[in-house]
mmCIF file of C-alpha atoms and ligand atoms in Angstrom:
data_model
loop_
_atom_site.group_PDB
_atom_site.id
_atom_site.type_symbol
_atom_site.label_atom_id
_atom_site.label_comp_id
_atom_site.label_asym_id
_atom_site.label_seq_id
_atom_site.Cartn_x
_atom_site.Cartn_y
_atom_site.Cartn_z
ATOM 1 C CA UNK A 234 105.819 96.062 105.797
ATOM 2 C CA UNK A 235 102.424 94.999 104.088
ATOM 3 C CA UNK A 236 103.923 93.536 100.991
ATOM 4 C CA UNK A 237 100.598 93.611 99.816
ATOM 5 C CA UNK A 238 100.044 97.149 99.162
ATOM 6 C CA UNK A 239 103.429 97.863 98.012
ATOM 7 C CA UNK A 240 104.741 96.878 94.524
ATOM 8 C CA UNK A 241 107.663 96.371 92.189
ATOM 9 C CA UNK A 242 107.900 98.106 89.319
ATOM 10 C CA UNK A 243 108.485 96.717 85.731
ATOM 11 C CA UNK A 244 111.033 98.054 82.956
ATOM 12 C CA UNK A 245 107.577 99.578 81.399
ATOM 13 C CA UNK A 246 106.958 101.373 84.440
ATOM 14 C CA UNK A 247 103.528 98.849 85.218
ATOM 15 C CA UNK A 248 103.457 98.034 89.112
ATOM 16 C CA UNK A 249 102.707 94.509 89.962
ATOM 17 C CA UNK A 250 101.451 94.018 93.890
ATOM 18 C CA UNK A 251 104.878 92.237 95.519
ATOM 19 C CA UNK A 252 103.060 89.210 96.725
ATOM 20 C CA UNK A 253 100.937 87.026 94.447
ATOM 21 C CA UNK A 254 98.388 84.248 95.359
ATOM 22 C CA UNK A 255 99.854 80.569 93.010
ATOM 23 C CA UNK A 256 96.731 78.796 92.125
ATOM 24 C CA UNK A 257 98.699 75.630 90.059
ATOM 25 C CA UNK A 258 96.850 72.543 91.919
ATOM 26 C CA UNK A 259 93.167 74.410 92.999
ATOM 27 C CA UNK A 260 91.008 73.035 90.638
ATOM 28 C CA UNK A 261 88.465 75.318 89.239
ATOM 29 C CA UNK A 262 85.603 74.962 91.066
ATOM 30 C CA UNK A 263 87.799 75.513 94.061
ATOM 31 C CA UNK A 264 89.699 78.624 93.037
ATOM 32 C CA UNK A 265 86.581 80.439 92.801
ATOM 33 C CA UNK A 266 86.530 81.317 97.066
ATOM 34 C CA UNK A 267 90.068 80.755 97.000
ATOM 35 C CA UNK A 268 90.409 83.806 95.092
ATOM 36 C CA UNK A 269 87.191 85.570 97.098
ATOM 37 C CA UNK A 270 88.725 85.001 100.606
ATOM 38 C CA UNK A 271 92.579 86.045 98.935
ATOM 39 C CA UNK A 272 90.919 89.638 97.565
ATOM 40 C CA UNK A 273 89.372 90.231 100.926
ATOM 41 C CA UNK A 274 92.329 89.243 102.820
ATOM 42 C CA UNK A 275 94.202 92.314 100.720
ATOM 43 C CA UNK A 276 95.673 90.158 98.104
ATOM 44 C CA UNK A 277 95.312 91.554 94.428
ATOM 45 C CA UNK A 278 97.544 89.776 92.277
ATOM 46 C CA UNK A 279 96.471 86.297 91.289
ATOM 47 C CA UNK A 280 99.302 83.938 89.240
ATOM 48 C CA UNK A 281 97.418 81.555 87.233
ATOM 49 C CA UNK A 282 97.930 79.717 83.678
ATOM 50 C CA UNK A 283 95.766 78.054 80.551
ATOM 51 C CA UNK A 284 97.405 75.017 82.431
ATOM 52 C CA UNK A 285 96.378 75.135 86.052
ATOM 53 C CA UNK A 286 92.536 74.547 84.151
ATOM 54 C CA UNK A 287 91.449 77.394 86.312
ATOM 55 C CA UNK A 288 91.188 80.387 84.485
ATOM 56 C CA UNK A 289 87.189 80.597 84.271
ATOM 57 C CA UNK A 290 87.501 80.537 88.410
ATOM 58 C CA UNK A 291 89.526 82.910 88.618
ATOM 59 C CA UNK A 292 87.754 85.319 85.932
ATOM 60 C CA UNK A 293 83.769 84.214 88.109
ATOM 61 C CA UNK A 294 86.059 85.643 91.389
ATOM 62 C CA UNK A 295 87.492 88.609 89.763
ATOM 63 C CA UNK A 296 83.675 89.134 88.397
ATOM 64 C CA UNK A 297 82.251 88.546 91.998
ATOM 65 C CA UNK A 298 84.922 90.201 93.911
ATOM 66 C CA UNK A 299 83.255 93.601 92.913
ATOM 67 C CA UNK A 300 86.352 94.816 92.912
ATOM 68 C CA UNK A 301 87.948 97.514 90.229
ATOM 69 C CA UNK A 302 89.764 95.558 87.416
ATOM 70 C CA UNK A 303 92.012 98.411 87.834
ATOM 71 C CA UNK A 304 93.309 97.507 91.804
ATOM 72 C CA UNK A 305 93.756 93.541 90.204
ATOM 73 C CA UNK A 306 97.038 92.374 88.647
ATOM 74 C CA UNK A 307 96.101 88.615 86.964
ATOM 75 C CA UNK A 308 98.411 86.980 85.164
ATOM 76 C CA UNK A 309 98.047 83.149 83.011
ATOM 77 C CA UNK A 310 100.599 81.624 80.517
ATOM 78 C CA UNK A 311 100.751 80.287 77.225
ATOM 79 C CA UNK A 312 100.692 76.779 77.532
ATOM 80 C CA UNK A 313 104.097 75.129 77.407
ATOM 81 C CA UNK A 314 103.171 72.812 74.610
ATOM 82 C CA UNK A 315 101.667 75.572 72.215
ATOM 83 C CA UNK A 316 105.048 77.415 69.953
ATOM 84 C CA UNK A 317 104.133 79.598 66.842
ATOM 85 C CA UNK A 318 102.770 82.899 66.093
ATOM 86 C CA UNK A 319 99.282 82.059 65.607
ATOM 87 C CA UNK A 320 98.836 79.298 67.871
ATOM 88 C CA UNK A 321 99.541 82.203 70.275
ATOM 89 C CA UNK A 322 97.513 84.341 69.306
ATOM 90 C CA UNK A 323 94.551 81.799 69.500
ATOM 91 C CA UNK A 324 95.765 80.346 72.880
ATOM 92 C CA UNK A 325 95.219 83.544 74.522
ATOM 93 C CA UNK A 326 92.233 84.435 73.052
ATOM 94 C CA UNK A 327 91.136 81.209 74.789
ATOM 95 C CA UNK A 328 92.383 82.600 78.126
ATOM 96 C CA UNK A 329 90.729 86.211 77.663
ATOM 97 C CA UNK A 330 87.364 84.156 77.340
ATOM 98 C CA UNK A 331 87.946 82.041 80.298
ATOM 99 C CA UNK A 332 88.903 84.877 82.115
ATOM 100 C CA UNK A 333 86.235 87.166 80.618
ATOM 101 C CA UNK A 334 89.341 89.773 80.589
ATOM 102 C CA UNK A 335 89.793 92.704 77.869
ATOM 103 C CA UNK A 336 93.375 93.355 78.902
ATOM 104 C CA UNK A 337 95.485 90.623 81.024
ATOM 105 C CA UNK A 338 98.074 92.455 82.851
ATOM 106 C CA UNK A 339 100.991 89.851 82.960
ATOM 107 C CA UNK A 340 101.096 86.764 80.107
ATOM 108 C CA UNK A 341 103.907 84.439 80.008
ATOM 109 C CA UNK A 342 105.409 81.711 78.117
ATOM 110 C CA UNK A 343 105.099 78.940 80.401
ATOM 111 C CA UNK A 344 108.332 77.369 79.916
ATOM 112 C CA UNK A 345 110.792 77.225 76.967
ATOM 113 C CA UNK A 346 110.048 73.105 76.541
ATOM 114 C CA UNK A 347 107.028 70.991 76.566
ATOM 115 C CA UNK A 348 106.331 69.580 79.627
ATOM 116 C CA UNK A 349 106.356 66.170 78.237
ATOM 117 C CA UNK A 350 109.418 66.937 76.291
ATOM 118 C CA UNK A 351 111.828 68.796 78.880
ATOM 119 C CA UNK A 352 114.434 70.008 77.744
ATOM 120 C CA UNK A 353 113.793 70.108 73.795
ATOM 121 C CA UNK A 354 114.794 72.764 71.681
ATOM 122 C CA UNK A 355 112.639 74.720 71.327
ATOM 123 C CA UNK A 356 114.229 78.188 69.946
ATOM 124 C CA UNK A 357 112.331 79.099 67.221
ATOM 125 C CA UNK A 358 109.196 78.294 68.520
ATOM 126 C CA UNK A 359 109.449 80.484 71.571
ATOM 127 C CA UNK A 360 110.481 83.167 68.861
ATOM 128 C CA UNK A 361 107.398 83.093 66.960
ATOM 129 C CA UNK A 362 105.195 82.844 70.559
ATOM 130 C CA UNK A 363 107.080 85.690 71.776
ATOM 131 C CA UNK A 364 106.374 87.838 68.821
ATOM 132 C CA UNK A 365 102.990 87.587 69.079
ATOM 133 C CA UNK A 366 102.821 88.407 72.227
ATOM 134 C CA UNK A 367 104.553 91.531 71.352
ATOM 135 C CA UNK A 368 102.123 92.447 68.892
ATOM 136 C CA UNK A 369 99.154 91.732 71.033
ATOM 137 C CA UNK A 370 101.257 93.821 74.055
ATOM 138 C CA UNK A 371 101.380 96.555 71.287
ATOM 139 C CA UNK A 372 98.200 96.259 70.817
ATOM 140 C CA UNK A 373 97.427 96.911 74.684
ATOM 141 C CA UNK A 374 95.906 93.651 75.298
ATOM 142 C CA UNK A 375 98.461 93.016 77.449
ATOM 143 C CA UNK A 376 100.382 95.492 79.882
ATOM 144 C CA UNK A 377 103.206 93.432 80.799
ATOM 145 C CA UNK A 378 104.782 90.442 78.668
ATOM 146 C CA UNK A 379 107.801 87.719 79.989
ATOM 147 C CA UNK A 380 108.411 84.229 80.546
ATOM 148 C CA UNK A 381 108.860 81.607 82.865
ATOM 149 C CA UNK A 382 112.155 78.275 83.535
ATOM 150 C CA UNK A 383 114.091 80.300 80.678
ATOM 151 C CA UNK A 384 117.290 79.939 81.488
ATOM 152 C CA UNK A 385 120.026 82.480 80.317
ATOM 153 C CA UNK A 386 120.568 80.853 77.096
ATOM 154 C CA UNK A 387 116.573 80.771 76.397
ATOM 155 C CA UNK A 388 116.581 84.586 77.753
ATOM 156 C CA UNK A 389 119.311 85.725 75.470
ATOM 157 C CA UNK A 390 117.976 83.496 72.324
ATOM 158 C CA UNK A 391 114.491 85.730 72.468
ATOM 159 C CA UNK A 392 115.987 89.093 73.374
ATOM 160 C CA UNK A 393 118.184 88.572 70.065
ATOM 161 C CA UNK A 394 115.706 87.957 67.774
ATOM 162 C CA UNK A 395 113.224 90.205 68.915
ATOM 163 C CA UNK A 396 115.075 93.426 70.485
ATOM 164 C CA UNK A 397 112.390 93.329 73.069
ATOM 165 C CA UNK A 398 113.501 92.782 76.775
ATOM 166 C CA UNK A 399 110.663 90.375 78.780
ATOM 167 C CA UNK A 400 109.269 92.154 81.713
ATOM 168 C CA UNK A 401 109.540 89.141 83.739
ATOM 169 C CA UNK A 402 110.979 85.209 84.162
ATOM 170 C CA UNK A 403 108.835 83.252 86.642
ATOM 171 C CA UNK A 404 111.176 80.777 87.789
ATOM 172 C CA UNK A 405 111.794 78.071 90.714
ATOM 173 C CA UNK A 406 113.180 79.952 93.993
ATOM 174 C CA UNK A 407 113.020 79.073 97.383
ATOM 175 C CA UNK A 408 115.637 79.014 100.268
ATOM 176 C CA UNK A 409 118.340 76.247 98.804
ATOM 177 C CA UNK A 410 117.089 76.129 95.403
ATOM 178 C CA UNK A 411 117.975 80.340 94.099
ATOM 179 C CA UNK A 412 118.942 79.517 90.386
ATOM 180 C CA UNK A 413 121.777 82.346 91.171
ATOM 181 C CA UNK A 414 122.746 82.411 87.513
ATOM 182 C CA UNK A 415 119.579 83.040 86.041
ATOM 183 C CA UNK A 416 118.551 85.928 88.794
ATOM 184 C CA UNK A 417 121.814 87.749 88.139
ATOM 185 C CA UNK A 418 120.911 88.251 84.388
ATOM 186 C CA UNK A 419 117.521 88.954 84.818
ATOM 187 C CA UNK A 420 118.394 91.834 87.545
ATOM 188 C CA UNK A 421 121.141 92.940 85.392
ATOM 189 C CA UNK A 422 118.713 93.206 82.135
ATOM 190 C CA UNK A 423 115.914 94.424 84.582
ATOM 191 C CA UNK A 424 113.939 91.523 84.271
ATOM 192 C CA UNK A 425 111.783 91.243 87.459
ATOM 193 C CA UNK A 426 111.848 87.327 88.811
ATOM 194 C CA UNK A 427 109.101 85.759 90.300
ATOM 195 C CA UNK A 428 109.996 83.043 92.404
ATOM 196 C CA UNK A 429 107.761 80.372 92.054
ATOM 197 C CA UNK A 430 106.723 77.670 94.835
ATOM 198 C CA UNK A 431 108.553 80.050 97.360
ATOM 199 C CA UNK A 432 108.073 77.226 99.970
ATOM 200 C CA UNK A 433 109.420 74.322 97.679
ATOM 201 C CA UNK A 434 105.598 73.024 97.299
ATOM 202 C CA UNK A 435 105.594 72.733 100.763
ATOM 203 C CA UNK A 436 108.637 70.269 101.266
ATOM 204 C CA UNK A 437 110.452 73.093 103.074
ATOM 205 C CA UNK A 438 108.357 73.901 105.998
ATOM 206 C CA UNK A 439 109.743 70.562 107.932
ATOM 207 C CA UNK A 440 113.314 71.144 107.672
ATOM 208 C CA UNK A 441 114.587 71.379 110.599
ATOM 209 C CA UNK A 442 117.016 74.282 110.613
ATOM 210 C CA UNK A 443 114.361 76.502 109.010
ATOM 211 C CA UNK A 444 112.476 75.986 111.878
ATOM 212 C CA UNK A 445 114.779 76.268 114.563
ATOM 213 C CA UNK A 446 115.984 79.980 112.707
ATOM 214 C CA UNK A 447 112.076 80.935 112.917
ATOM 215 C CA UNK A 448 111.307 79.897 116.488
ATOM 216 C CA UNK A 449 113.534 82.115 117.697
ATOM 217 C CA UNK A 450 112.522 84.901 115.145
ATOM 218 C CA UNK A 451 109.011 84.412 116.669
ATOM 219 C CA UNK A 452 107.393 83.062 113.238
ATOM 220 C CA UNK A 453 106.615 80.641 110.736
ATOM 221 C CA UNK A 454 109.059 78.844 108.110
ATOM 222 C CA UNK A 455 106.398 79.808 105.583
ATOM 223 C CA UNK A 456 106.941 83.317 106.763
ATOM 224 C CA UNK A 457 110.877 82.989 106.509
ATOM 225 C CA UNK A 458 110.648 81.461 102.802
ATOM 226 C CA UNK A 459 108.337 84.401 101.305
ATOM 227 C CA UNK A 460 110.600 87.226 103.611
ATOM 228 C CA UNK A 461 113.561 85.721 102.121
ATOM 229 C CA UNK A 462 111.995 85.928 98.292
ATOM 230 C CA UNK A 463 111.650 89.617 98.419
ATOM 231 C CA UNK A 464 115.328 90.015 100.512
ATOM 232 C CA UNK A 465 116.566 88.642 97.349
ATOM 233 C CA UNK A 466 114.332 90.905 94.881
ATOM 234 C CA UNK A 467 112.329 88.603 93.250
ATOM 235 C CA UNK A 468 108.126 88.188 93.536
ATOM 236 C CA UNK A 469 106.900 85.354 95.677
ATOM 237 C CA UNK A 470 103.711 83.190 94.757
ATOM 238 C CA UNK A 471 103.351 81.485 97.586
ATOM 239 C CA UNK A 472 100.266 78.908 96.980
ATOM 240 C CA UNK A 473 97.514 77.738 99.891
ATOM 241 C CA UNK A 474 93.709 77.067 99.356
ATOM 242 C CA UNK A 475 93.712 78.565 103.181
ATOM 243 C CA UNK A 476 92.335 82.245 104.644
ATOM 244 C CA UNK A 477 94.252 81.938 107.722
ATOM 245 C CA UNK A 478 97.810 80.741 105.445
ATOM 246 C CA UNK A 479 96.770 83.656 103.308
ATOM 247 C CA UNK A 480 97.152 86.306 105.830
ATOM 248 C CA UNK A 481 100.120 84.290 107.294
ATOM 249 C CA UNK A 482 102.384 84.517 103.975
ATOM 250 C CA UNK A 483 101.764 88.324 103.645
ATOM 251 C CA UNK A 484 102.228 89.082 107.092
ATOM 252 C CA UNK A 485 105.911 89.928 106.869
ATOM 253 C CA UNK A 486 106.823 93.040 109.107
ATOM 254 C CA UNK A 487 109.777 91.395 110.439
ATOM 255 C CA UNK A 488 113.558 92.211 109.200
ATOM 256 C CA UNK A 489 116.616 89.420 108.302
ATOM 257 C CA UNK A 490 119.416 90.309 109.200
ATOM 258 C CA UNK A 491 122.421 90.045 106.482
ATOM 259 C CA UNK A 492 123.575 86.905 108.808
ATOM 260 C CA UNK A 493 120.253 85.781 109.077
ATOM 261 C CA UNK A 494 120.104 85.648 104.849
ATOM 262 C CA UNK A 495 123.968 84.410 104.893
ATOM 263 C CA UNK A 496 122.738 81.550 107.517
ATOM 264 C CA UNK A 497 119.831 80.711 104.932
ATOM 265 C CA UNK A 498 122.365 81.093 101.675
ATOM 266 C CA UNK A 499 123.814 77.733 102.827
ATOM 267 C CA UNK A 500 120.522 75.496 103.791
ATOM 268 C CA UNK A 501 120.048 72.424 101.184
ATOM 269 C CA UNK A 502 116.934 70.418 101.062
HETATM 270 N N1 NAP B 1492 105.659 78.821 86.101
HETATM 271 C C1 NAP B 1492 105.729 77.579 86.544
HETATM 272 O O1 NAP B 1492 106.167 76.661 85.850
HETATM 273 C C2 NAP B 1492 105.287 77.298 87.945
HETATM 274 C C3 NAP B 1492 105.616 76.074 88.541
HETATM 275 C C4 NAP B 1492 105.220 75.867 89.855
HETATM 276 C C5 NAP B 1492 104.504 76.841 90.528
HETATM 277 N N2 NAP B 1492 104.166 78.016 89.905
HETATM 278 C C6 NAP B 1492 103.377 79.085 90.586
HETATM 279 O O2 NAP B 1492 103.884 79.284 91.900
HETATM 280 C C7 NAP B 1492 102.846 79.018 92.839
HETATM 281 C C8 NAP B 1492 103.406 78.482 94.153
HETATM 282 O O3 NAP B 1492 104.135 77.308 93.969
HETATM 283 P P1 NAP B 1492 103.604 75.877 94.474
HETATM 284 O O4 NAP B 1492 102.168 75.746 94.171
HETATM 285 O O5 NAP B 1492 104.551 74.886 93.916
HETATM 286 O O6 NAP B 1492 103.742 75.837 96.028
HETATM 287 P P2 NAP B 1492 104.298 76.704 97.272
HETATM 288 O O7 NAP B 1492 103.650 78.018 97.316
HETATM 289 O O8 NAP B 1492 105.786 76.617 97.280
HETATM 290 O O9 NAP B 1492 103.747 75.773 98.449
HETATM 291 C C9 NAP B 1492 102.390 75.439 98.524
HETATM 292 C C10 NAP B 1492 102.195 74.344 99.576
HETATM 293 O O10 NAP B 1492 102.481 74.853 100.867
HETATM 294 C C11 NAP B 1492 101.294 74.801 101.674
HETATM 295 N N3 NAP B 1492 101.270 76.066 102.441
HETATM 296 C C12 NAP B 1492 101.108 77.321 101.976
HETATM 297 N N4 NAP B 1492 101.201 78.225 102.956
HETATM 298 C C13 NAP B 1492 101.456 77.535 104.083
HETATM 299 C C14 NAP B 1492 101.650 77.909 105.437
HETATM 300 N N5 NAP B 1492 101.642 79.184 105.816
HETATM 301 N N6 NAP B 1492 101.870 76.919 106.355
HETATM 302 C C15 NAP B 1492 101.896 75.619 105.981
HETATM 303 N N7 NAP B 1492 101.720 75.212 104.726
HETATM 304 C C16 NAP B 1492 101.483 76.155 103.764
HETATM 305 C C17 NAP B 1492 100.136 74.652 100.721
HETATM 306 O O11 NAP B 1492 99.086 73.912 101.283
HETATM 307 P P3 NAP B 1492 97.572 74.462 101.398
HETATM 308 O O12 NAP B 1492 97.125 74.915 100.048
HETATM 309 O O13 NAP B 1492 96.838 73.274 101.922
HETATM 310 O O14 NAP B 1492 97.627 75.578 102.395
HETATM 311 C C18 NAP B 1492 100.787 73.837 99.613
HETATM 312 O O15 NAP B 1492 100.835 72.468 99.956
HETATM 313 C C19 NAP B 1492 101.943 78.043 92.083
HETATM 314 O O16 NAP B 1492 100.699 77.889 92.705
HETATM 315 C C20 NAP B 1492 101.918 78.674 90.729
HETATM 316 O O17 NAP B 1492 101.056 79.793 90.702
HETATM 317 C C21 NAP B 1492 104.559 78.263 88.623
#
């Protein structure tokens, strides 16, 4: 399996490459090879946001890279702060410049609260972002539209008022942390999850039964946490600034067993 070249496909019927390259922490200047060495390592599908404060990196790559925007699948996010119609609407025409884009493929809300303010209600806010985004999906400025840390609750609030169905909720995953609540709506409503810091921001990769169930698989926990990911169904962005990690997190023609999965079910950080 090169996970690479093959792809899910959303509600709308747009394909999205099953492994994407996280950029949150490579500062811009940085992302700029990042995202060179990722393209020519066979990665297409970049997950970046308004907030990582990388987007004009990753638009200089996509530039560089020579490649077809056509082959590329980029997504960013509406910064969590920013709620309203029109504060949308100007937030990602913000993005479009710093990515030098004419049509992103994937925007999301990045989560339903203010990161300063976790947890606040934010309902009608998300409403009015959400709408816009419709419009400027209707539009075709954007192919694909969704979320990201909505819960059920903040799921079912924007379906309601809108009728419209996100593509996608990016949301926390990794082997002990699988949200099991929100996945099972999203699958049922054919909302594609992306799990997001697939190797728990690295704390995973030194615990030690992950690496004893590895070693005798014959490779890496990193390797384990993104195979595990797409067992479950959902997208892994597994992040590293390295070419050699890179080819690493894709390289996943290996098979777990159901006991193998069952035997990772019950790990806890
Ligand atoms: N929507 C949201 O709110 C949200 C929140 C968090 C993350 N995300 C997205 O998800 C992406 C991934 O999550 P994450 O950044 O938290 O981290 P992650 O992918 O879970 O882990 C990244 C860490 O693991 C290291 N690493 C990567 N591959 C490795 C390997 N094969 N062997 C050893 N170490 C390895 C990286 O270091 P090096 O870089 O030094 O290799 C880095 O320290 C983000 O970059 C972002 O795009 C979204």
């Amino acid at each position: 399996m090169n996970p690479l070249n093959e792809r899910f496909i959303l509600s709308n019927g747009v394909k999205i490459p099953k492994v994407g390259l996280g950029t949150w922490q490579i500062p811009n200047d940085q992302v700029v090879q990042v995202c060179l060495d990722a393209f020519e390592v066979g990665y297409r599908h970049i997950d970046s946001a308004n907030g990582y404060q990388n987007e004009q990196g990753v638009g200089q790559a996509i530039k560089q890279s020579g490649l077809k925007r056509d082959e590329l699948f980029i997504t960013s996010k509406l910064p969590s702060h920013i709620k309203g119609y029109q504060v949308t609407l100007d937030s990602f025409n913000e993005t479009m410049n710093n990515l030098q884009l004419d049509v992103l493929d994937l925007y999301l809300i990045h989560a339903p609260w203010p990161w300063s303010e976790i947890g606040k209600d934010c309902t009608q806010g998300n409403i009015d972002s959400f709408k816009a985004m419709i419009e400027l999906y209707h539009q075709g400025r954007i192919r694909s539209i969704g979320v990201s840390n909505f819960s059920v609750k903040d799921l079912k609030a924007v379906i309601e008022a809108t009728g419209f169905v996100p593509h996608v909720n990016q949301i926390r995953f990794y082997i002990s942390d699988t949200q099991d609540d929100i996945v099972k709506f999203c699958q049922e409503h054919n909302i594609l999850v992306e799990a997001y810091s697939p190797l728990a921001t690295g704390r995973i990769l030194s615990n030690p039964q992950l690496q004893k169930i590895a070693y005798e698989k014959g490779v890496s926990v990193a390797q384990v946490c993104v195979k595990y990911c797409l067992e479950k169904g959902t997208l892994p962005l597994p992040k590293t600034t390295k070419r050699e990690r890179m080819i690493e997190n894709a390289r996943l023609d290996f098979t777990l067993s159901d006991d193998e999965v069952h035997k990772l079910d019950q790990i806890t950080l």
